[in-house]
């Protein structure tokens, strides 16, 4: 008996040791990625210093300190000196030609010049897209692609990519992928710190029918899980809807693509034909997307003549932007349609950008109760600008503001009614609305609004 007890104790210790090893392996990988990045930065600095000293020697400066090469001063303004930059790049190329051990990929070198220029802005939302990247990005916004059917989110501080949604009956769903899974490797390629768009376009998407091997870290179990996912053509279900109890409609918008507006209108029309008396609009884990789609949906929900924040235009302000010159665009309602039922909007920490535009507009006009947790807080606008050769840049150009002038960037939108998702639901691939405590809390708020309206009508009749 003592020996059996001892063996059981050893087995428990082995399990604990294995779990601890997995946990240490994961965080060691994260730390290693951070250290490699830092080391690479030091190497770049060292190389830059070496080139600078080489230039000084080659040009016979004799130790005289010069202005920073490539930059000219005009009063307080600083401009790039392209003649100096071209000369320095020519010098670097001469050094490469003379000393570089391996064969140079000139096309890649050119791409990284542009990538580095955008990276120098130190804005995580500005980027350079090669022709291939730009084509993939355009495919994304059309809502149809060949992939695995999962939505990912990236923490800008740690670089970790986490699964926030797995679409039902998708390849990811069938492989056993779960919300909360942290991507560790894709086809043997470590992905910590990899740019999310590059990770998705270059590693996860691919030819239909091919397999992709994905290793995820499942944090609540401290274990790595190896998944084999077979890619197939995915039509992103950006809008899903159904009727809940008490004739309350439920619409889920997963992201804002070019196809989303028409899908949303069709969902509203279908629910209205079933006698909808209130609406729960679910924007949880919605990363945003095409701003025009969010504006058109707000337009469909709001009357056109709300003048509280109209800025003299006599129309319902939905959102407005302001650039570095205090100029921008005003987006107003104009479609002649409005939804005259109580609305509750569901948001969480992954509701961002265009999702916050729609939420902010409905909230400012008291046309919806916001339920859930504080939204992400991305209140800046990016423009995608083609460069004429198939490539493009995405660049931050403006702040956007809710109709009342609220700048949510870095702060998010705080809900009127704060409700956390039940812990046991956070890692389920699919949660039905009737089992979702946040959906039920939002539905309750819709019912409360209905009851207030009914009570007010009855009071008027009695008077």
Tab-separated table of C-alpha atoms in Angstrom:
chain	number	residue	atom	x	y	z
A	1	UNK	CA	0.000	0.000	0.000
A	2	UNK	CA	2.828	2.417	0.870
A	3	UNK	CA	4.445	1.671	-2.460
A	4	UNK	CA	1.139	2.353	-4.312
A	5	UNK	CA	0.749	5.663	-2.511
A	6	UNK	CA	4.317	6.541	-3.340
A	7	UNK	CA	3.769	5.676	-7.028
A	8	UNK	CA	0.606	7.790	-7.166
A	9	UNK	CA	2.470	10.700	-5.618
A	10	UNK	CA	5.246	10.327	-8.205
A	11	UNK	CA	2.662	10.298	-11.023
A	12	UNK	CA	1.080	13.513	-9.715
A	13	UNK	CA	4.519	15.115	-9.436
A	14	UNK	CA	5.304	14.063	-13.022
A	15	UNK	CA	2.056	15.653	-14.270
A	16	UNK	CA	2.782	18.859	-12.398
A	17	UNK	CA	6.334	18.858	-13.741
A	18	UNK	CA	5.035	18.372	-17.296
A	19	UNK	CA	2.537	21.226	-16.947
A	20	UNK	CA	5.244	23.468	-15.495
A	21	UNK	CA	7.577	22.555	-18.366
A	22	UNK	CA	4.907	23.542	-20.895
A	23	UNK	CA	4.282	26.829	-19.116
A	24	UNK	CA	8.013	27.570	-18.926
A	25	UNK	CA	8.466	26.573	-22.571
A	26	UNK	CA	5.763	28.985	-23.685
A	27	UNK	CA	6.947	32.007	-21.723
A	28	UNK	CA	10.576	31.186	-22.544
A	29	UNK	CA	9.565	31.357	-26.202
A	30	UNK	CA	7.875	34.717	-25.670
A	31	UNK	CA	10.895	36.075	-23.767
A	32	UNK	CA	13.262	34.691	-26.397
A	33	UNK	CA	11.288	36.467	-29.118
A	34	UNK	CA	11.508	39.737	-27.205
A	35	UNK	CA	15.247	39.296	-26.579
A	36	UNK	CA	15.891	38.409	-30.217
A	37	UNK	CA	14.061	41.571	-31.261
A	38	UNK	CA	16.084	43.642	-28.811
A	39	UNK	CA	19.315	41.963	-29.930
A	40	UNK	CA	18.460	42.610	-33.564
A	41	UNK	CA	17.948	46.252	-32.690
A	42	UNK	CA	21.390	46.393	-31.054
A	43	UNK	CA	22.936	44.726	-34.096
A	44	UNK	CA	21.311	47.293	-36.374
A	45	UNK	CA	22.550	50.125	-34.163
A	46	UNK	CA	26.045	48.605	-34.186
A	47	UNK	CA	26.018	48.210	-37.953
A	48	UNK	CA	24.788	51.780	-38.360
A	49	UNK	CA	27.614	53.029	-36.150
A	50	UNK	CA	30.138	50.998	-38.143
A	51	UNK	CA	28.849	52.399	-41.431
A	52	UNK	CA	28.915	55.906	-39.983
A	53	UNK	CA	32.567	55.510	-38.941
A	54	UNK	CA	33.387	54.006	-42.329
A	55	UNK	CA	31.787	56.987	-44.071
A	56	UNK	CA	33.709	59.428	-41.904
A	57	UNK	CA	36.941	57.668	-42.755
A	58	UNK	CA	36.136	57.363	-46.460
A	59	UNK	CA	35.150	61.010	-46.801
A	60	UNK	CA	38.046	62.332	-44.746
A	61	UNK	CA	36.009	64.231	-42.199
A	62	UNK	CA	38.903	64.209	-39.763
A	63	UNK	CA	36.684	63.805	-36.707
A	64	UNK	CA	34.564	66.868	-37.426
A	65	UNK	CA	30.986	66.372	-36.199
A	66	UNK	CA	28.452	66.881	-39.003
A	67	UNK	CA	24.684	67.260	-39.044
A	68	UNK	CA	22.714	64.020	-39.129
A	69	UNK	CA	23.083	62.726	-42.714
A	70	UNK	CA	19.917	62.665	-44.748
A	71	UNK	CA	18.154	65.414	-42.785
A	72	UNK	CA	18.214	69.131	-43.447
A	73	UNK	CA	17.050	71.857	-41.086
A	74	UNK	CA	14.881	74.704	-42.340
A	75	UNK	CA	14.055	76.801	-39.296
A	76	UNK	CA	12.304	74.406	-36.925
A	77	UNK	CA	11.160	72.086	-39.732
A	78	UNK	CA	13.231	69.056	-40.706
A	79	UNK	CA	13.089	67.604	-44.216
A	80	UNK	CA	14.686	64.561	-45.771
A	81	UNK	CA	17.700	65.353	-47.934
A	82	UNK	CA	17.212	62.873	-50.768
A	83	UNK	CA	20.584	63.621	-52.393
A	84	UNK	CA	22.346	62.733	-49.143
A	85	UNK	CA	20.163	59.638	-48.663
A	86	UNK	CA	20.889	58.436	-52.211
A	87	UNK	CA	24.604	58.949	-51.681
A	88	UNK	CA	24.529	57.012	-48.408
A	89	UNK	CA	22.514	54.178	-49.957
A	90	UNK	CA	24.992	53.998	-52.827
A	91	UNK	CA	27.830	53.740	-50.313
A	92	UNK	CA	26.030	50.968	-48.403
A	93	UNK	CA	25.437	49.105	-51.669
A	94	UNK	CA	29.149	49.353	-52.471
A	95	UNK	CA	29.940	47.820	-49.074
A	96	UNK	CA	27.416	45.022	-49.717
A	97	UNK	CA	28.878	44.351	-53.160
A	98	UNK	CA	32.388	44.192	-51.728
A	99	UNK	CA	31.901	42.327	-48.445
A	100	UNK	CA	28.503	40.575	-48.213
A	101	UNK	CA	29.056	36.813	-48.016
A	102	UNK	CA	25.784	35.629	-49.541
A	103	UNK	CA	23.815	36.294	-52.699
A	104	UNK	CA	21.742	39.465	-52.461
A	105	UNK	CA	18.002	39.425	-53.246
A	106	UNK	CA	17.630	42.882	-54.747
A	107	UNK	CA	13.826	42.747	-54.895
A	108	UNK	CA	13.653	41.931	-51.200
A	109	UNK	CA	16.168	44.649	-50.353
A	110	UNK	CA	14.023	47.205	-52.180
A	111	UNK	CA	10.863	46.026	-50.391
A	112	UNK	CA	12.580	46.398	-47.024
A	113	UNK	CA	13.590	49.971	-47.831
A	114	UNK	CA	9.897	50.846	-48.052
A	115	UNK	CA	8.969	48.634	-45.109
A	116	UNK	CA	11.627	50.361	-43.018
A	117	UNK	CA	10.393	53.794	-44.027
A	118	UNK	CA	6.902	52.996	-42.774
A	119	UNK	CA	8.256	51.272	-39.651
A	120	UNK	CA	10.193	54.440	-38.862
A	121	UNK	CA	6.870	56.197	-38.260
A	122	UNK	CA	6.483	54.035	-35.109
A	123	UNK	CA	2.779	53.617	-35.807
A	124	UNK	CA	1.568	49.987	-35.567
A	125	UNK	CA	-1.282	50.758	-37.987
A	126	UNK	CA	0.860	52.161	-40.825
A	127	UNK	CA	2.483	49.655	-43.161
A	128	UNK	CA	3.845	48.953	-46.632
A	129	UNK	CA	2.235	46.226	-48.759
A	130	UNK	CA	4.021	44.490	-51.596
A	131	UNK	CA	1.960	43.706	-54.679
A	132	UNK	CA	1.234	40.212	-53.325
A	133	UNK	CA	0.303	41.575	-49.877
A	134	UNK	CA	-2.000	44.197	-51.420
A	135	UNK	CA	-3.826	41.599	-53.508
A	136	UNK	CA	-4.360	39.466	-50.392
A	137	UNK	CA	-5.650	42.484	-48.465
A	138	UNK	CA	-8.213	43.245	-51.160
A	139	UNK	CA	-9.384	39.632	-50.974
A	140	UNK	CA	-9.893	40.062	-47.216
A	141	UNK	CA	-12.260	43.009	-47.565
A	142	UNK	CA	-14.374	41.161	-50.109
A	143	UNK	CA	-15.142	38.613	-47.389
A	144	UNK	CA	-14.199	35.462	-49.356
A	145	UNK	CA	-10.878	33.629	-49.052
A	146	UNK	CA	-9.248	30.222	-48.753
A	147	UNK	CA	-8.259	29.672	-45.150
A	148	UNK	CA	-9.238	28.037	-41.859
A	149	UNK	CA	-12.269	30.023	-40.605
A	150	UNK	CA	-10.946	31.605	-37.413
A	151	UNK	CA	-10.640	35.206	-36.279
A	152	UNK	CA	-7.364	36.295	-34.664
A	153	UNK	CA	-6.381	39.260	-32.530
A	154	UNK	CA	-2.865	40.511	-31.802
A	155	UNK	CA	-1.711	42.170	-28.592
A	156	UNK	CA	0.330	45.166	-29.747
A	157	UNK	CA	2.510	45.056	-26.611
A	158	UNK	CA	3.439	41.339	-26.490
A	159	UNK	CA	2.989	40.435	-30.167
A	160	UNK	CA	0.974	37.352	-29.194
A	161	UNK	CA	-1.781	36.290	-31.607
A	162	UNK	CA	-4.888	34.846	-29.967
A	163	UNK	CA	-7.930	33.113	-31.430
A	164	UNK	CA	-10.987	35.199	-30.526
A	165	UNK	CA	-13.596	33.418	-32.641
A	166	UNK	CA	-13.921	30.080	-34.404
A	167	UNK	CA	-16.616	29.963	-37.083
A	168	UNK	CA	-19.007	27.059	-36.743
A	169	UNK	CA	-18.403	24.152	-39.169
A	170	UNK	CA	-15.183	25.764	-40.409
A	171	UNK	CA	-11.872	23.865	-40.807
A	172	UNK	CA	-10.625	25.465	-37.575
A	173	UNK	CA	-13.765	24.318	-35.752
A	174	UNK	CA	-13.423	20.789	-37.092
A	175	UNK	CA	-9.754	20.609	-36.030
A	176	UNK	CA	-10.609	21.449	-32.406
A	177	UNK	CA	-9.307	25.027	-32.285
A	178	UNK	CA	-10.827	27.054	-29.428
A	179	UNK	CA	-11.206	30.740	-28.520
A	180	UNK	CA	-8.345	31.739	-26.248
A	181	UNK	CA	-5.804	29.518	-28.032
A	182	UNK	CA	-2.507	31.372	-28.519
A	183	UNK	CA	-0.741	30.673	-31.813
A	184	UNK	CA	2.756	29.309	-31.196
A	185	UNK	CA	3.883	27.835	-34.513
A	186	UNK	CA	2.472	27.609	-38.039
A	187	UNK	CA	4.076	24.938	-40.229
A	188	UNK	CA	7.037	24.939	-37.868
A	189	UNK	CA	7.468	28.721	-38.089
A	190	UNK	CA	7.463	30.466	-34.671
A	191	UNK	CA	4.961	33.317	-34.843
A	192	UNK	CA	5.568	35.316	-31.669
A	193	UNK	CA	5.870	38.961	-32.688
A	194	UNK	CA	5.009	38.263	-36.354
A	195	UNK	CA	2.819	40.974	-37.876
A	196	UNK	CA	-0.752	39.685	-37.875
A	197	UNK	CA	-1.503	40.474	-41.525
A	198	UNK	CA	1.733	38.797	-42.643
A	199	UNK	CA	1.030	35.781	-40.433
A	200	UNK	CA	-2.453	35.351	-41.894
A	201	UNK	CA	-1.618	36.057	-45.533
A	202	UNK	CA	1.751	34.310	-45.770
A	203	UNK	CA	1.334	31.328	-43.471
A	204	UNK	CA	-2.288	30.543	-42.576
A	205	UNK	CA	-4.018	31.173	-45.895
A	206	UNK	CA	-3.069	29.055	-48.860
A	207	UNK	CA	-4.244	26.829	-51.667
A	208	UNK	CA	-7.603	25.196	-51.098
A	209	UNK	CA	-7.346	21.580	-49.965
A	210	UNK	CA	-3.844	21.910	-48.512
A	211	UNK	CA	-3.059	21.274	-44.845
A	212	UNK	CA	-1.509	23.730	-42.414
A	213	UNK	CA	0.032	22.509	-39.157
A	214	UNK	CA	-0.717	24.870	-36.277
A	215	UNK	CA	0.578	24.539	-32.721
A	216	UNK	CA	-1.373	26.507	-30.129
A	217	UNK	CA	-0.751	27.116	-26.455
A	218	UNK	CA	-3.864	26.434	-24.389
A	219	UNK	CA	-3.196	28.620	-21.385
A	220	UNK	CA	-5.857	27.323	-18.985
A	221	UNK	CA	-4.385	23.812	-19.288
A	222	UNK	CA	-0.727	24.853	-19.649
A	223	UNK	CA	-0.347	22.625	-22.682
A	224	UNK	CA	0.596	22.766	-26.339
A	225	UNK	CA	-1.881	21.338	-28.829
A	226	UNK	CA	-0.909	20.337	-32.371
A	227	UNK	CA	-3.674	20.873	-34.920
A	228	UNK	CA	-3.837	19.935	-38.597
A	229	UNK	CA	-6.247	22.202	-40.466
A	230	UNK	CA	-7.277	21.687	-44.092
A	231	UNK	CA	-7.738	24.976	-45.897
A	232	UNK	CA	-10.859	25.553	-47.928
A	233	UNK	CA	-12.767	28.428	-49.478
A	234	UNK	CA	-14.345	30.453	-46.692
A	235	UNK	CA	-17.161	32.937	-47.111
A	236	UNK	CA	-16.931	34.965	-43.943
A	237	UNK	CA	-20.350	35.045	-42.227
A	238	UNK	CA	-20.065	38.696	-41.257
A	239	UNK	CA	-23.743	38.810	-40.187
A	240	UNK	CA	-25.776	36.159	-38.376
A	241	UNK	CA	-29.268	36.600	-36.946
A	242	UNK	CA	-32.112	34.854	-35.154
A	243	UNK	CA	-35.181	35.627	-33.060
A	244	UNK	CA	-34.818	35.246	-29.280
A	245	UNK	CA	-37.567	34.927	-26.693
A	246	UNK	CA	-40.054	37.780	-26.198
A	247	UNK	CA	-39.728	38.744	-29.891
A	248	UNK	CA	-36.263	40.186	-29.395
A	249	UNK	CA	-34.109	40.035	-32.512
A	250	UNK	CA	-30.429	39.113	-32.304
A	251	UNK	CA	-27.853	40.188	-34.909
A	252	UNK	CA	-24.162	39.322	-34.715
A	253	UNK	CA	-21.690	41.312	-36.849
A	254	UNK	CA	-18.257	39.662	-36.817
A	255	UNK	CA	-16.489	42.345	-38.894
A	256	UNK	CA	-17.258	45.124	-41.369
A	257	UNK	CA	-16.565	44.083	-44.953
A	258	UNK	CA	-17.928	45.253	-48.294
A	259	UNK	CA	-20.673	42.629	-48.076
A	260	UNK	CA	-21.738	43.449	-44.503
A	261	UNK	CA	-24.225	46.277	-45.102
A	262	UNK	CA	-26.516	44.295	-47.385
A	263	UNK	CA	-26.313	41.261	-45.090
A	264	UNK	CA	-27.288	43.453	-42.122
A	265	UNK	CA	-30.241	45.067	-43.905
A	266	UNK	CA	-31.529	41.657	-44.955
A	267	UNK	CA	-31.246	40.444	-41.330
A	268	UNK	CA	-33.204	43.450	-39.996
A	269	UNK	CA	-35.882	43.058	-42.655
A	270	UNK	CA	-36.269	39.351	-41.862
A	271	UNK	CA	-36.560	39.973	-38.105
A	272	UNK	CA	-39.073	42.778	-38.650
A	273	UNK	CA	-41.183	40.423	-40.768
A	274	UNK	CA	-41.267	38.092	-37.734
A	275	UNK	CA	-42.575	40.860	-35.456
A	276	UNK	CA	-39.339	42.024	-33.816
A	277	UNK	CA	-40.002	44.325	-30.824
A	278	UNK	CA	-36.378	44.905	-29.802
A	279	UNK	CA	-32.845	44.214	-31.019
A	280	UNK	CA	-29.617	42.918	-29.474
A	281	UNK	CA	-26.719	43.972	-31.722
A	282	UNK	CA	-23.632	41.871	-30.932
A	283	UNK	CA	-20.314	43.558	-31.801
A	284	UNK	CA	-18.121	41.533	-29.450
A	285	UNK	CA	-14.724	40.526	-30.892
A	286	UNK	CA	-15.453	42.679	-33.953
A	287	UNK	CA	-12.078	44.175	-35.014
A	288	UNK	CA	-13.630	46.781	-37.321
A	289	UNK	CA	-12.918	46.830	-41.030
A	290	UNK	CA	-14.457	48.998	-43.734
A	291	UNK	CA	-15.588	52.296	-42.156
A	292	UNK	CA	-18.227	52.955	-44.830
A	293	UNK	CA	-20.011	49.727	-43.889
A	294	UNK	CA	-20.299	50.799	-40.240
A	295	UNK	CA	-21.530	54.242	-41.307
A	296	UNK	CA	-24.161	52.753	-43.637
A	297	UNK	CA	-25.446	50.481	-40.876
A	298	UNK	CA	-25.661	53.411	-38.454
A	299	UNK	CA	-27.519	55.318	-41.179
A	300	UNK	CA	-29.971	52.423	-41.544
A	301	UNK	CA	-30.677	52.440	-37.792
A	302	UNK	CA	-30.832	56.195	-37.114
A	303	UNK	CA	-33.283	58.871	-38.322
A	304	UNK	CA	-31.810	61.449	-40.690
A	305	UNK	CA	-32.913	64.561	-38.774
A	306	UNK	CA	-31.258	64.346	-35.341
A	307	UNK	CA	-29.707	67.802	-34.977
A	308	UNK	CA	-28.167	67.605	-31.500
A	309	UNK	CA	-24.648	67.238	-32.944
A	310	UNK	CA	-25.287	68.300	-36.553
A	311	UNK	CA	-22.544	71.027	-36.690
A	312	UNK	CA	-24.866	73.223	-38.755
A	313	UNK	CA	-25.600	70.668	-41.466
A	314	UNK	CA	-29.140	69.836	-40.358
A	315	UNK	CA	-28.487	66.090	-40.610
A	316	UNK	CA	-27.744	63.309	-38.164
A	317	UNK	CA	-23.985	63.229	-37.541
A	318	UNK	CA	-22.700	59.643	-37.414
A	319	UNK	CA	-18.953	60.209	-37.108
A	320	UNK	CA	-16.450	62.851	-38.139
A	321	UNK	CA	-12.700	62.829	-38.686
A	322	UNK	CA	-9.989	65.409	-38.164
A	323	UNK	CA	-6.508	65.277	-39.712
A	324	UNK	CA	-3.240	67.016	-38.813
A	325	UNK	CA	-4.559	70.256	-40.342
A	326	UNK	CA	-7.823	70.123	-38.347
A	327	UNK	CA	-9.662	69.210	-41.518
A	328	UNK	CA	-11.694	66.099	-42.161
A	329	UNK	CA	-14.860	64.399	-43.270
A	330	UNK	CA	-18.378	64.452	-41.816
A	331	UNK	CA	-20.454	61.288	-42.204
A	332	UNK	CA	-24.193	61.900	-41.865
A	333	UNK	CA	-27.422	59.915	-42.177
A	334	UNK	CA	-29.316	60.281	-45.441
A	335	UNK	CA	-31.033	57.026	-46.422
A	336	UNK	CA	-34.493	57.878	-45.061
A	337	UNK	CA	-34.630	54.700	-42.940
A	338	UNK	CA	-34.696	54.286	-39.150
A	339	UNK	CA	-35.299	51.381	-36.778
A	340	UNK	CA	-37.884	52.303	-34.173
A	341	UNK	CA	-37.374	49.560	-31.570
A	342	UNK	CA	-35.270	49.440	-28.382
A	343	UNK	CA	-31.655	48.388	-29.039
A	344	UNK	CA	-28.877	46.992	-26.850
A	345	UNK	CA	-25.322	46.844	-28.212
A	346	UNK	CA	-22.905	44.213	-26.915
A	347	UNK	CA	-19.163	45.087	-26.853
A	348	UNK	CA	-15.983	43.790	-25.240
A	349	UNK	CA	-12.256	44.486	-25.229
A	350	UNK	CA	-11.891	43.196	-28.794
A	351	UNK	CA	-14.581	45.491	-30.246
A	352	UNK	CA	-12.555	48.052	-32.161
A	353	UNK	CA	-12.463	50.782	-34.778
A	354	UNK	CA	-15.552	50.645	-37.026
A	355	UNK	CA	-17.394	48.659	-34.328
A	356	UNK	CA	-16.755	51.559	-31.956
A	357	UNK	CA	-17.949	54.069	-34.564
A	358	UNK	CA	-21.319	52.327	-34.755
A	359	UNK	CA	-21.544	51.913	-30.967
A	360	UNK	CA	-20.583	55.531	-30.300
A	361	UNK	CA	-23.197	56.913	-32.690
A	362	UNK	CA	-26.026	54.855	-31.197
A	363	UNK	CA	-24.878	55.684	-27.662
A	364	UNK	CA	-24.576	59.451	-28.209
A	365	UNK	CA	-28.157	59.706	-29.451
A	366	UNK	CA	-29.489	57.462	-26.654
A	367	UNK	CA	-30.642	55.000	-29.309
A	368	UNK	CA	-29.049	52.008	-27.580
A	369	UNK	CA	-27.963	50.725	-24.186
A	370	UNK	CA	-24.362	49.486	-24.330
A	371	UNK	CA	-23.759	46.216	-22.469
A	372	UNK	CA	-20.594	44.208	-21.825
A	373	UNK	CA	-17.066	45.436	-21.103
A	374	UNK	CA	-15.010	48.455	-22.244
A	375	UNK	CA	-14.194	48.376	-25.955
A	376	UNK	CA	-10.690	48.311	-27.449
A	377	UNK	CA	-10.147	52.018	-28.055
A	378	UNK	CA	-8.959	52.461	-31.661
A	379	UNK	CA	-10.074	55.915	-32.738
A	380	UNK	CA	-7.759	56.616	-35.668
A	381	UNK	CA	-8.332	56.302	-39.396
A	382	UNK	CA	-6.062	54.656	-41.955
A	383	UNK	CA	-6.108	55.267	-45.694
A	384	UNK	CA	-4.981	52.581	-48.127
A	385	UNK	CA	-3.093	54.293	-50.952
A	386	UNK	CA	-2.037	52.346	-54.085
A	387	UNK	CA	1.402	53.373	-55.364
A	388	UNK	CA	0.791	52.649	-59.051
A	389	UNK	CA	3.017	49.563	-59.351
A	390	UNK	CA	0.712	47.087	-57.605
A	391	UNK	CA	2.030	47.903	-54.135
A	392	UNK	CA	0.379	50.165	-51.574
A	393	UNK	CA	0.783	51.777	-48.187
A	394	UNK	CA	-1.627	51.945	-45.294
A	395	UNK	CA	-1.127	55.114	-43.293
A	396	UNK	CA	-2.830	56.746	-40.322
A	397	UNK	CA	-4.315	60.034	-41.480
A	398	UNK	CA	-6.839	61.220	-38.886
A	399	UNK	CA	-8.637	60.809	-35.590
A	400	UNK	CA	-12.318	60.047	-35.646
A	401	UNK	CA	-14.839	61.342	-33.138
A	402	UNK	CA	-18.291	60.211	-32.090
A	403	UNK	CA	-21.114	62.718	-32.793
A	404	UNK	CA	-20.667	64.322	-29.349
A	405	UNK	CA	-16.945	64.895	-30.012
A	406	UNK	CA	-15.646	62.031	-27.860
A	407	UNK	CA	-12.158	60.845	-28.819
A	408	UNK	CA	-12.134	57.191	-27.817
A	409	UNK	CA	-8.595	56.399	-28.971
A	410	UNK	CA	-6.687	54.629	-26.215
A	411	UNK	CA	-9.737	54.775	-23.925
A	412	UNK	CA	-12.535	52.836	-25.578
A	413	UNK	CA	-16.252	53.060	-24.885
A	414	UNK	CA	-17.403	52.152	-21.392
A	415	UNK	CA	-20.675	50.204	-21.309
A	416	UNK	CA	-23.813	51.508	-19.613
A	417	UNK	CA	-24.237	48.060	-18.062
A	418	UNK	CA	-21.016	46.174	-17.309
A	419	UNK	CA	-21.281	42.390	-17.627
A	420	UNK	CA	-18.338	39.978	-17.893
A	421	UNK	CA	-18.731	36.805	-19.949
A	422	UNK	CA	-19.005	33.755	-17.689
A	423	UNK	CA	-15.589	32.133	-17.344
A	424	UNK	CA	-16.715	28.699	-18.517
A	425	UNK	CA	-17.974	30.242	-21.786
A	426	UNK	CA	-14.756	32.035	-22.682
A	427	UNK	CA	-13.085	29.031	-24.289
A	428	UNK	CA	-16.115	27.431	-25.951
A	429	UNK	CA	-15.937	27.429	-29.743
A	430	UNK	CA	-19.669	28.025	-30.124
A	431	UNK	CA	-21.986	29.544	-27.510
A	432	UNK	CA	-25.665	29.699	-28.325
A	433	UNK	CA	-27.365	33.031	-27.525
A	434	UNK	CA	-29.723	31.402	-25.013
A	435	UNK	CA	-26.682	30.113	-23.067
A	436	UNK	CA	-24.696	33.364	-23.296
A	437	UNK	CA	-25.015	35.431	-20.108
A	438	UNK	CA	-23.991	38.665	-21.874
A	439	UNK	CA	-26.596	38.184	-24.604
A	440	UNK	CA	-29.239	37.477	-21.972
A	441	UNK	CA	-28.218	40.594	-20.019
A	442	UNK	CA	-28.551	42.675	-23.212
A	443	UNK	CA	-31.952	41.098	-23.951
A	444	UNK	CA	-33.064	42.037	-20.433
A	445	UNK	CA	-32.096	45.664	-21.092
A	446	UNK	CA	-34.185	45.619	-24.286
A	447	UNK	CA	-37.142	44.282	-22.296
A	448	UNK	CA	-36.638	47.015	-19.690
A	449	UNK	CA	-36.768	49.666	-22.416
A	450	UNK	CA	-39.948	48.121	-23.799
A	451	UNK	CA	-41.556	48.115	-20.350
A	452	UNK	CA	-40.641	51.785	-19.787
A	453	UNK	CA	-42.210	52.728	-23.115
A	454	UNK	CA	-45.358	50.722	-22.347
A	455	UNK	CA	-45.566	52.290	-18.904
A	456	UNK	CA	-45.275	55.773	-20.327
A	457	UNK	CA	-48.061	55.160	-22.834
A	458	UNK	CA	-50.370	53.793	-20.146
A	459	UNK	CA	-49.675	56.785	-17.890
A	460	UNK	CA	-50.561	59.184	-20.685
A	461	UNK	CA	-53.833	57.359	-21.310
A	462	UNK	CA	-54.780	57.568	-17.631
A	463	UNK	CA	-54.048	61.281	-17.516
